[in-house]
Amino acid sequence: MTLHIDADVKIDSKVLTDVAEALEPFAEQMFKQRQGRWMAVIELSHVERTEPGPEEDKHPSVKVRITSVEVAADAFTADRLRSLQRDMYQRRTDAGTLDEIDAA
């Protein structure tokens, strides 16, 4: 049995050099398109864990940082990533339904 912890997730604002370099080709486009959206594959790493004391009225929290990113450079790749994202979402939310893939 796994203990459920109601933790808040925070994203660290520090941008690593490799991440900045991967985003650089899209910077002008991102600047110009205020309502723009970009599909990407990212990797997150654990940065910090905060456990409030017993008398504090706060949730525990975990901070993660984007350590790797690749942005879709064309519509074809963006569509493939959106399809994968939909599949991942369905897998995550289908637990306990008739569509459930893994019964284990």
PDB file of C-alpha atoms in Angstrom:
ATOM      1  CA  MET A   1       0.000   0.000   0.000  1.00  0.00           C
ATOM      2  CA  THR A   2       1.364   3.403  -0.999  1.00  0.00           C
ATOM      3  CA  LEU A   3       0.894   6.377   1.313  1.00  0.00           C
ATOM      4  CA  HIS A   4      -0.676   9.326  -0.530  1.00  0.00           C
ATOM      5  CA  ILE A   5       0.943  12.695   0.205  1.00  0.00           C
ATOM      6  CA  ASP A   6      -0.948  15.815  -0.884  1.00  0.00           C
ATOM      7  CA  ALA A   7       2.129  17.754  -1.981  1.00  0.00           C
ATOM      8  CA  ASP A   8       2.341  20.945  -4.003  1.00  0.00           C
ATOM      9  CA  VAL A   9       4.596  20.906  -7.072  1.00  0.00           C
ATOM     10  CA  LYS A  10       6.701  23.955  -7.880  1.00  0.00           C
ATOM     11  CA  ILE A  11       8.831  24.526 -10.947  1.00  0.00           C
ATOM     12  CA  ASP A  12      12.257  26.015 -10.371  1.00  0.00           C
ATOM     13  CA  SER A  13      12.793  29.127 -12.493  1.00  0.00           C
ATOM     14  CA  LYS A  14      16.504  28.519 -13.035  1.00  0.00           C
ATOM     15  CA  VAL A  15      17.153  27.814 -16.723  1.00  0.00           C
ATOM     16  CA  LEU A  16      20.083  25.501 -17.319  1.00  0.00           C
ATOM     17  CA  THR A  17      22.490  26.269 -20.177  1.00  0.00           C
ATOM     18  CA  ASP A  18      21.431  23.206 -22.204  1.00  0.00           C
ATOM     19  CA  VAL A  19      17.769  24.151 -21.846  1.00  0.00           C
ATOM     20  CA  ALA A  20      18.453  27.766 -22.857  1.00  0.00           C
ATOM     21  CA  GLU A  21      20.389  26.579 -25.909  1.00  0.00           C
ATOM     22  CA  ALA A  22      17.510  24.303 -26.966  1.00  0.00           C
ATOM     23  CA  LEU A  23      15.020  27.180 -26.606  1.00  0.00           C
ATOM     24  CA  GLU A  24      17.193  29.804 -28.325  1.00  0.00           C
ATOM     25  CA  PRO A  25      16.044  29.003 -31.903  1.00  0.00           C
ATOM     26  CA  PHE A  26      12.438  29.673 -30.794  1.00  0.00           C
ATOM     27  CA  ALA A  27      13.079  32.786 -28.674  1.00  0.00           C
ATOM     28  CA  GLU A  28      12.166  35.380 -31.317  1.00  0.00           C
ATOM     29  CA  GLN A  29       8.985  33.503 -32.250  1.00  0.00           C
ATOM     30  CA  MET A  30       8.064  33.143 -28.563  1.00  0.00           C
ATOM     31  CA  PHE A  31       8.663  36.845 -27.997  1.00  0.00           C
ATOM     32  CA  LYS A  32       6.491  37.886 -30.954  1.00  0.00           C
ATOM     33  CA  GLN A  33       3.590  35.462 -30.350  1.00  0.00           C
ATOM     34  CA  ARG A  34       2.063  36.447 -27.021  1.00  0.00           C
ATOM     35  CA  GLN A  35      -0.612  33.774 -27.370  1.00  0.00           C
ATOM     36  CA  GLY A  36       1.756  31.210 -28.893  1.00  0.00           C
ATOM     37  CA  ARG A  37       2.054  27.581 -27.829  1.00  0.00           C
ATOM     38  CA  TRP A  38       4.892  25.164 -28.474  1.00  0.00           C
ATOM     39  CA  MET A  39       4.887  21.406 -28.111  1.00  0.00           C
ATOM     40  CA  ALA A  40       7.985  19.985 -26.470  1.00  0.00           C
ATOM     41  CA  VAL A  41       9.405  16.959 -24.748  1.00  0.00           C
ATOM     42  CA  ILE A  42      10.881  17.822 -21.354  1.00  0.00           C
ATOM     43  CA  GLU A  43      12.728  16.045 -18.608  1.00  0.00           C
ATOM     44  CA  LEU A  44      12.251  17.123 -14.988  1.00  0.00           C
ATOM     45  CA  SER A  45      14.644  16.555 -12.119  1.00  0.00           C
ATOM     46  CA  HIS A  46      14.116  16.820  -8.389  1.00  0.00           C
ATOM     47  CA  VAL A  47      15.560  20.005  -6.860  1.00  0.00           C
ATOM     48  CA  GLU A  48      14.071  20.412  -3.408  1.00  0.00           C
ATOM     49  CA  ARG A  49      11.650  18.823  -0.971  1.00  0.00           C
ATOM     50  CA  THR A  50       9.978  20.830   1.789  1.00  0.00           C
ATOM     51  CA  GLU A  51       8.191  19.213   4.719  1.00  0.00           C
ATOM     52  CA  PRO A  52       6.368  21.657   6.983  1.00  0.00           C
ATOM     53  CA  GLY A  53       6.655  21.177  10.706  1.00  0.00           C
ATOM     54  CA  PRO A  54       3.809  19.558  12.668  1.00  0.00           C
ATOM     55  CA  GLU A  55       2.429  22.949  13.784  1.00  0.00           C
ATOM     56  CA  GLU A  56       2.541  24.563  10.321  1.00  0.00           C
ATOM     57  CA  ASP A  57      -0.623  24.799   8.241  1.00  0.00           C
ATOM     58  CA  LYS A  58       1.113  24.109   4.903  1.00  0.00           C
ATOM     59  CA  HIS A  59       1.269  21.274   2.416  1.00  0.00           C
ATOM     60  CA  PRO A  60       4.545  19.526   1.766  1.00  0.00           C
ATOM     61  CA  SER A  61       6.064  20.598  -1.535  1.00  0.00           C
ATOM     62  CA  VAL A  62       8.515  19.389  -4.116  1.00  0.00           C
ATOM     63  CA  LYS A  63      10.412  21.622  -6.516  1.00  0.00           C
ATOM     64  CA  VAL A  64      11.447  20.320  -9.942  1.00  0.00           C
ATOM     65  CA  ARG A  65      13.614  21.837 -12.664  1.00  0.00           C
ATOM     66  CA  ILE A  66      13.491  21.417 -16.428  1.00  0.00           C
ATOM     67  CA  THR A  67      16.783  19.685 -17.162  1.00  0.00           C
ATOM     68  CA  SER A  68      16.247  18.836 -20.806  1.00  0.00           C
ATOM     69  CA  VAL A  69      13.900  20.125 -23.508  1.00  0.00           C
ATOM     70  CA  GLU A  70      13.344  19.592 -27.204  1.00  0.00           C
ATOM     71  CA  VAL A  71      10.775  21.794 -28.941  1.00  0.00           C
ATOM     72  CA  ALA A  72       8.901  20.553 -32.000  1.00  0.00           C
ATOM     73  CA  ALA A  73      10.429  22.388 -34.959  1.00  0.00           C
ATOM     74  CA  ASP A  74       7.568  21.759 -37.403  1.00  0.00           C
ATOM     75  CA  ALA A  75       3.831  21.051 -37.528  1.00  0.00           C
ATOM     76  CA  PHE A  76       4.333  17.341 -38.239  1.00  0.00           C
ATOM     77  CA  THR A  77       6.433  16.826 -35.110  1.00  0.00           C
ATOM     78  CA  ALA A  78       4.075  18.986 -33.027  1.00  0.00           C
ATOM     79  CA  ASP A  79       1.117  16.859 -34.156  1.00  0.00           C
ATOM     80  CA  ARG A  80       2.988  13.660 -33.244  1.00  0.00           C
ATOM     81  CA  LEU A  81       3.731  15.054 -29.784  1.00  0.00           C
ATOM     82  CA  ARG A  82       0.090  16.121 -29.299  1.00  0.00           C
ATOM     83  CA  SER A  83      -1.010  12.605 -30.204  1.00  0.00           C
ATOM     84  CA  LEU A  84       1.439  11.124 -27.715  1.00  0.00           C
ATOM     85  CA  GLN A  85       0.274  13.616 -25.086  1.00  0.00           C
ATOM     86  CA  ARG A  86      -3.372  12.559 -25.637  1.00  0.00           C
ATOM     87  CA  ASP A  87      -2.374   8.892 -25.311  1.00  0.00           C
ATOM     88  CA  MET A  88      -0.488   9.585 -22.078  1.00  0.00           C
ATOM     89  CA  TYR A  89      -3.402  11.606 -20.688  1.00  0.00           C
ATOM     90  CA  GLN A  90      -5.850   8.832 -21.523  1.00  0.00           C
ATOM     91  CA  ARG A  91      -3.631   6.226 -19.891  1.00  0.00           C
ATOM     92  CA  ARG A  92      -3.295   8.357 -16.739  1.00  0.00           C
ATOM     93  CA  THR A  93      -7.023   9.086 -16.442  1.00  0.00           C
ATOM     94  CA  ASP A  94      -8.469   5.718 -17.529  1.00  0.00           C
ATOM     95  CA  ALA A  95      -7.536   3.888 -14.311  1.00  0.00           C
ATOM     96  CA  GLY A  96     -10.552   1.945 -13.100  1.00  0.00           C
ATOM     97  CA  THR A  97     -12.554   2.305 -16.316  1.00  0.00           C
ATOM     98  CA  LEU A  98     -13.464  -0.246 -18.961  1.00  0.00           C
ATOM     99  CA  ASP A  99     -10.715   1.223 -21.165  1.00  0.00           C
ATOM    100  CA  GLU A 100      -8.043   0.424 -18.579  1.00  0.00           C
ATOM    101  CA  ILE A 101      -4.971  -1.064 -20.247  1.00  0.00           C
ATOM    102  CA  ASP A 102      -3.157  -2.565 -17.250  1.00  0.00           C
ATOM    103  CA  ALA A 103      -5.236  -4.545 -14.775  1.00  0.00           C
ATOM    104  CA  ALA A 104      -2.189  -5.198 -12.586  1.00  0.00           C
TER     105      ALA A 104
END
